[in-house]
mmCIF file of C-alpha atoms in Angstrom:
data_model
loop_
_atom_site.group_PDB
_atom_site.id
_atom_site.type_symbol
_atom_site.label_atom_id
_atom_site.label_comp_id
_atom_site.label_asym_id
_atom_site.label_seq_id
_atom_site.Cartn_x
_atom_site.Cartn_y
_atom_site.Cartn_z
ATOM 1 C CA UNK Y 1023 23.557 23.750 -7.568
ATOM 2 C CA UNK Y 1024 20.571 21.454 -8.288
ATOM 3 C CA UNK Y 1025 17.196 22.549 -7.203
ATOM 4 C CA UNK Y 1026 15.975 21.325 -3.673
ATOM 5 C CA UNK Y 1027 13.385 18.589 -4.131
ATOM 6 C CA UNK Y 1028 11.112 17.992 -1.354
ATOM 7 C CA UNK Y 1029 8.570 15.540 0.072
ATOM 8 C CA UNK Y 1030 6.404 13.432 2.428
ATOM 9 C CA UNK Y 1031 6.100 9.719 2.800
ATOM 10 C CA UNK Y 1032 3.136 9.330 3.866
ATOM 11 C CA UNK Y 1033 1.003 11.984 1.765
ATOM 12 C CA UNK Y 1034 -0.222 11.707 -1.586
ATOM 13 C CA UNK Y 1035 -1.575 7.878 -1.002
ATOM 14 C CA UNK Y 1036 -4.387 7.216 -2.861
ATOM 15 C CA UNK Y 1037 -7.059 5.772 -0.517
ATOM 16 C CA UNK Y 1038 -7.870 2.672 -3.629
ATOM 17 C CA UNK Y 1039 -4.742 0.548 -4.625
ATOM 18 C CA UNK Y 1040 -5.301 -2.188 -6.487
ATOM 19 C CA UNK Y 1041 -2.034 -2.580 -7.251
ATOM 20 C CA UNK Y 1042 1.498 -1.768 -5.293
ATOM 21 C CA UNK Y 1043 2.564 2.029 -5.982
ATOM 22 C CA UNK Y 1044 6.175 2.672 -6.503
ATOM 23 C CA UNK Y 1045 7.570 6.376 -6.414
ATOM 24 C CA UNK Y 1046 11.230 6.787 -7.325
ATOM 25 C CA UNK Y 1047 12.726 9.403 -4.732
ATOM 26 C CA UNK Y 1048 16.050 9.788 -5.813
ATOM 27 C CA UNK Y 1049 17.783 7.856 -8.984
ATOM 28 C CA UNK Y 1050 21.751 8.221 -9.752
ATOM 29 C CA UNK Y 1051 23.409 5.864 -11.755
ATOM 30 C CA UNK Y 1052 24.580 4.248 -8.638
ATOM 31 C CA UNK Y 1053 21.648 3.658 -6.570
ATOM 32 C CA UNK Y 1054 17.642 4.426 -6.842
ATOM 33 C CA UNK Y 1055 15.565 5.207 -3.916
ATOM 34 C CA UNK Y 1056 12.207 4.275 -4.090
ATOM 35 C CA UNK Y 1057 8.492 4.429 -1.902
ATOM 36 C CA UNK Y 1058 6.444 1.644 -1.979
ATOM 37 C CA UNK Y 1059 3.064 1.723 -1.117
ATOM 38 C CA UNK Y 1060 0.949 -1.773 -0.556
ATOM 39 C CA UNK Y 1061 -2.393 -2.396 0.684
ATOM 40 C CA UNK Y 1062 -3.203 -6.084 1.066
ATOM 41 C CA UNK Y 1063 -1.087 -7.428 -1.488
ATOM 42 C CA UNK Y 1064 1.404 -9.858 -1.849
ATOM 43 C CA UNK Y 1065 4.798 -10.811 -4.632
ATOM 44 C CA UNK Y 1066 2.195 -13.213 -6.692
ATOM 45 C CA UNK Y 1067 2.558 -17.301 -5.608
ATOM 46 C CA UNK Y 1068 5.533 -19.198 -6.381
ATOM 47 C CA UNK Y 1069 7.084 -16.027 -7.765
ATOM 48 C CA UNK Y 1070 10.556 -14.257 -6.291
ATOM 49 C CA UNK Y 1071 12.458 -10.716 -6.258
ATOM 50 C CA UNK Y 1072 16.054 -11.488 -7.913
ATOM 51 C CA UNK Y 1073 17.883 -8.478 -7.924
ATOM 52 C CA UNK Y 1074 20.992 -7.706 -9.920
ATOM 53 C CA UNK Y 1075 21.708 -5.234 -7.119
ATOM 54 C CA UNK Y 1076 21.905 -5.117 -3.607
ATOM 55 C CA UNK Y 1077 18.390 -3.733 -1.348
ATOM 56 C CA UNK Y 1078 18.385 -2.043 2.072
ATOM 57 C CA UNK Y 1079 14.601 -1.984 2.842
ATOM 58 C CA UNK Y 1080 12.740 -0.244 5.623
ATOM 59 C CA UNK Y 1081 8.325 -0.786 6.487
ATOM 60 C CA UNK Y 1082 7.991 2.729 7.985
ATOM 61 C CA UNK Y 1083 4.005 1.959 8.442
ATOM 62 C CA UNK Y 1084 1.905 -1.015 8.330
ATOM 63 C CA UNK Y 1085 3.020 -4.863 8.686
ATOM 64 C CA UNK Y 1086 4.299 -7.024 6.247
ATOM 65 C CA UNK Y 1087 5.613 -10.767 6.208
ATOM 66 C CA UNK Y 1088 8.708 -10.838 3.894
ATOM 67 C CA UNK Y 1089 10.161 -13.987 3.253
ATOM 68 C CA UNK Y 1090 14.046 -14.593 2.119
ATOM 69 C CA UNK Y 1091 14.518 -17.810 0.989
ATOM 70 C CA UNK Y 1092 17.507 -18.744 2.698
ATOM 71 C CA UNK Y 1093 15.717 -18.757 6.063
ATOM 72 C CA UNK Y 1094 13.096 -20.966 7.282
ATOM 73 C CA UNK Y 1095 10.792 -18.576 9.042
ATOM 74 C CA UNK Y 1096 8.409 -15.280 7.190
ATOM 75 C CA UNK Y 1097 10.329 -12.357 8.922
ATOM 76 C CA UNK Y 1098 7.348 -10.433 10.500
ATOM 77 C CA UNK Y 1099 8.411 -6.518 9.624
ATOM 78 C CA UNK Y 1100 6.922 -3.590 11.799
ATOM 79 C CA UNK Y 1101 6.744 -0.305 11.694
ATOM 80 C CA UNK Y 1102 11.376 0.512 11.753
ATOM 81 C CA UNK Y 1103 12.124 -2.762 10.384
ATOM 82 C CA UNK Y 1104 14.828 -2.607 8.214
ATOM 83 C CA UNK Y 1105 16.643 -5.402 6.313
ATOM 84 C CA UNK Y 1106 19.774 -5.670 3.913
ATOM 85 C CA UNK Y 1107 19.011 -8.123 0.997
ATOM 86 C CA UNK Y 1108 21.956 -9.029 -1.063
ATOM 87 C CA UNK Y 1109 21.865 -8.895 -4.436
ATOM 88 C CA UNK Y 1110 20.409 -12.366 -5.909
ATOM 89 C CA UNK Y 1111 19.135 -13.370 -2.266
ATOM 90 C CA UNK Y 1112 15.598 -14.360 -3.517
ATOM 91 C CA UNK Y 1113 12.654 -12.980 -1.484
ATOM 92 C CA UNK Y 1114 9.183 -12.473 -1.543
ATOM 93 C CA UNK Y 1115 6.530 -10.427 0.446
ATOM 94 C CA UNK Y 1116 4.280 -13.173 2.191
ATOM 95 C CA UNK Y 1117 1.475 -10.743 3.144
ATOM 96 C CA UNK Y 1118 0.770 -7.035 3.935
ATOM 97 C CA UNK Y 1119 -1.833 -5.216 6.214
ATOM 98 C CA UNK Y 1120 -4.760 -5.239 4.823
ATOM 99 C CA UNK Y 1121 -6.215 -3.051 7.329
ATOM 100 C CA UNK Y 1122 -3.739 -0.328 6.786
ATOM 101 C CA UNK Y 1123 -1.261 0.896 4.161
ATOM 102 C CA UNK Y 1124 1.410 -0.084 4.475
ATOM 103 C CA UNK Y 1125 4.962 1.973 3.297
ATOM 104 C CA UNK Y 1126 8.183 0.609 2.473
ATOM 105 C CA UNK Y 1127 11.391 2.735 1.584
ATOM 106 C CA UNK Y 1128 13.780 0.770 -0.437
ATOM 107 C CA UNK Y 1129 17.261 1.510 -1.285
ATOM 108 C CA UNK Y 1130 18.772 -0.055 -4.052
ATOM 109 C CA UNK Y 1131 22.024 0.195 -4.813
ATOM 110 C CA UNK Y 1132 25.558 -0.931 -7.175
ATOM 111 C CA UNK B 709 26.714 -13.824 -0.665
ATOM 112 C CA UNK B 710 27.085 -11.428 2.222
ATOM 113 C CA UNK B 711 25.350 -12.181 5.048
ATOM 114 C CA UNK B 712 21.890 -10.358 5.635
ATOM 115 C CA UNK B 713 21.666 -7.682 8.308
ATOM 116 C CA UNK B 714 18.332 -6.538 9.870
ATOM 117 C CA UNK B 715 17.459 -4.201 13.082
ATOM 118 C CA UNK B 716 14.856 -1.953 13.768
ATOM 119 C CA UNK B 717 15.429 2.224 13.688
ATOM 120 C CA UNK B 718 13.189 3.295 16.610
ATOM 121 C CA UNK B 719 14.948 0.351 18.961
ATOM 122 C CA UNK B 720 18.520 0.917 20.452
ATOM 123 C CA UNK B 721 17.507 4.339 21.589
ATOM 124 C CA UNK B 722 19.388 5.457 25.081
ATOM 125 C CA UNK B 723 17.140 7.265 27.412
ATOM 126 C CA UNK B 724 19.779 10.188 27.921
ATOM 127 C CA UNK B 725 21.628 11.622 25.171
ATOM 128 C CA UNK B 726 23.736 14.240 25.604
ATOM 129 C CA UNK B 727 24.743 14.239 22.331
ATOM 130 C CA UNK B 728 23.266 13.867 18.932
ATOM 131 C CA UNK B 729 23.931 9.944 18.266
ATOM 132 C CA UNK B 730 24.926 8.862 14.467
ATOM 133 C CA UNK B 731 24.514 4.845 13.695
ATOM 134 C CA UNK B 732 25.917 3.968 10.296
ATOM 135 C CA UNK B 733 23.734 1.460 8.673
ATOM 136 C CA UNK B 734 25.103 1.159 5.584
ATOM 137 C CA UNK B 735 28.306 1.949 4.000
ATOM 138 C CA UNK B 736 29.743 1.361 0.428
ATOM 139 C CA UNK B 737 31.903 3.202 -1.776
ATOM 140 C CA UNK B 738 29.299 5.483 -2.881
ATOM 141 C CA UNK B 739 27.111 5.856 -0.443
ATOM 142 C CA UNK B 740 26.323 6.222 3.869
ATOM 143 C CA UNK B 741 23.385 5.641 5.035
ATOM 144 C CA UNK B 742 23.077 6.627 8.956
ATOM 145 C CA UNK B 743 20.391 6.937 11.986
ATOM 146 C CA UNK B 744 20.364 9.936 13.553
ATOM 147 C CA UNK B 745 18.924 10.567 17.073
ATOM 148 C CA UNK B 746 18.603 14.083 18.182
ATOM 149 C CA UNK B 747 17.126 15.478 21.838
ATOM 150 C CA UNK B 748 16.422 18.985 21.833
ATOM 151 C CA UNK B 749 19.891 19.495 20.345
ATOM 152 C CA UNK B 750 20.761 22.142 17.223
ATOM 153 C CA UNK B 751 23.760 22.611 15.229
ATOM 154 C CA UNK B 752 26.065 24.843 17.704
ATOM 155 C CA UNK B 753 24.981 28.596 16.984
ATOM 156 C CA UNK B 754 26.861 30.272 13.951
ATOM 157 C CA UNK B 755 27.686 26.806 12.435
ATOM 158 C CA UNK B 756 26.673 25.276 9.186
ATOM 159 C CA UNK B 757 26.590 22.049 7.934
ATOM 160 C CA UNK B 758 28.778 21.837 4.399
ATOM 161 C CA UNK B 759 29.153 18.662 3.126
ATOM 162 C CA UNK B 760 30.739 17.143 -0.202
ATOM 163 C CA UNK B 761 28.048 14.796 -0.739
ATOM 164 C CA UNK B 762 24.651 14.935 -1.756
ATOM 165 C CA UNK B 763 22.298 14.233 1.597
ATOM 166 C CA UNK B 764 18.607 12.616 1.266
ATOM 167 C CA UNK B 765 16.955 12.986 4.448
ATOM 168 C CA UNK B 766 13.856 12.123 6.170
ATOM 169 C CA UNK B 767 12.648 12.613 9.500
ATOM 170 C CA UNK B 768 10.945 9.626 11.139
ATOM 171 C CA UNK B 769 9.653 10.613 14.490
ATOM 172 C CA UNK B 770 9.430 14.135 16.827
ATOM 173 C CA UNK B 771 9.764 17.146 14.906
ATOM 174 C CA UNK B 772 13.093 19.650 13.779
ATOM 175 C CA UNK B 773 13.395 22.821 11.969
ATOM 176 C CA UNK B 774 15.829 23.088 9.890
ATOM 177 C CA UNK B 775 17.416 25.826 7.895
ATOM 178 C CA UNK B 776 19.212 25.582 4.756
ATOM 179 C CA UNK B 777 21.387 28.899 3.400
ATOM 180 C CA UNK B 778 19.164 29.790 0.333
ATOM 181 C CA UNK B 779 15.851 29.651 2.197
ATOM 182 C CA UNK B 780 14.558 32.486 3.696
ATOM 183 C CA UNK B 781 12.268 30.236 6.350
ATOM 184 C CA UNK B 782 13.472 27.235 8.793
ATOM 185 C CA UNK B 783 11.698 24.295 7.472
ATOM 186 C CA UNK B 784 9.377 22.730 10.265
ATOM 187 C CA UNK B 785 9.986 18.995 9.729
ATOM 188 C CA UNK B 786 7.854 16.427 10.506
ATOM 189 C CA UNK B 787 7.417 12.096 10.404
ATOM 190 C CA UNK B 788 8.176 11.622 6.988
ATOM 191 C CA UNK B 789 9.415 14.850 5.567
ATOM 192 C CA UNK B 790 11.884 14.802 3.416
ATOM 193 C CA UNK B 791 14.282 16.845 1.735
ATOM 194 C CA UNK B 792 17.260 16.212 -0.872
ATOM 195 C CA UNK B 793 20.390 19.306 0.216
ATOM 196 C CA UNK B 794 22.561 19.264 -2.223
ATOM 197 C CA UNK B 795 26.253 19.339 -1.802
ATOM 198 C CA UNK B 796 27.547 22.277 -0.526
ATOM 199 C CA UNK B 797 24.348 23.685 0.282
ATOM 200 C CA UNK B 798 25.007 25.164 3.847
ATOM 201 C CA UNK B 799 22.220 24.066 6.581
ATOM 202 C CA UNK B 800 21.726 23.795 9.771
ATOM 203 C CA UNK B 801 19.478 22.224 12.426
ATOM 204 C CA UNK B 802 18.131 24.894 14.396
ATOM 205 C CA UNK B 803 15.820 23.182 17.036
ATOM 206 C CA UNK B 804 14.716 19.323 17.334
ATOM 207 C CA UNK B 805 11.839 18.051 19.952
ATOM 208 C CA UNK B 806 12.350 18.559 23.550
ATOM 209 C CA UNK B 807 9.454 16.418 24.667
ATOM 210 C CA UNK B 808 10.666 12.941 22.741
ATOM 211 C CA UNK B 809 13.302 11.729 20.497
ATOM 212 C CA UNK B 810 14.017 12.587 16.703
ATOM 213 C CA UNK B 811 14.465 9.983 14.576
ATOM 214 C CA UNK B 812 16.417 11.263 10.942
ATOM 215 C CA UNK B 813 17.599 8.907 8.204
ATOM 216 C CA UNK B 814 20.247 10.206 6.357
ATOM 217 C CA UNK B 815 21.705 9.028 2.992
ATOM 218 C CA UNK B 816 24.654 10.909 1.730
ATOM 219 C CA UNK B 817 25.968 10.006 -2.034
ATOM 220 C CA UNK B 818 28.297 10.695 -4.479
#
């Protein structure tokens, strides 16, 4: 049996991020679980995600806008928002708290 | 491309609940990903949980203890704890919060 691994999401933050912070959770060769940690920040401009594999993402603290570009509108994602991206659905994150961190949990997987 | 599903894991919540309430949120091949919703309910007395899969769980809101077979403690669980039981590993949910509702993500994989 493999050990027991063990955690919190919302410890071990550090209080200056100048960039994103991503922690991998969990990582088989089928999926990867990761935390993502953003204060203020944003996917650069003009730039997009393009996954080879699918994302189920979740903002468990904070606000974010997230835009998909196959929909008009910057979905505005509170704290339980959770949304399936398809694999090769461009998106981008608008916008994120800058008040507050804010913490993602992403799920990507084959 | 598959269509994009979104929702929200603290909305949907019924005021009673008898029983604990599972919502599958994702399901492929190699993976489940489910909601949980627990009101002061336990696994029935004497019963473990022994599953196939590996389980990655986190609780989200309220509070649980929960003990798993080679611990000598019940685990008090709270937002954003986490814990990877590995298949097979026997556990069991001995208490969850009376006073408001438990909110558990659960991902089991191959």
């Amino acid at each position: 049996m493999k050990n027991l691994v063990a955690g919190n999401l919302f410890t071990l933050i550090p209080a200056d991020l100048p960039q994103e912070k991503f922690d991998i959770l969990l990582q088989t060769p089928g999926l990867r679980l990761e935390r993502i940690i953003s204060t203020d920040q944003a996917t650069t401009k003009g730039r997009w995600y393009d996954q080879d594999t699918d994302e189920w993402v979740v903002l468990l603290a904070g606000r974010a806008g997230l835009l998909l570009e196959n929909e008009a509108k910057i979905r505005i994602m509170e704290p339980g928002d959770w949304v399936l991206i398809p694999a090769h659905c461009r998106h981008r994150v608008e916008w994120t708290d800058g008040e507050q961190k804010t913490v993602w949990l992403a799920l990507h997987y084959k």
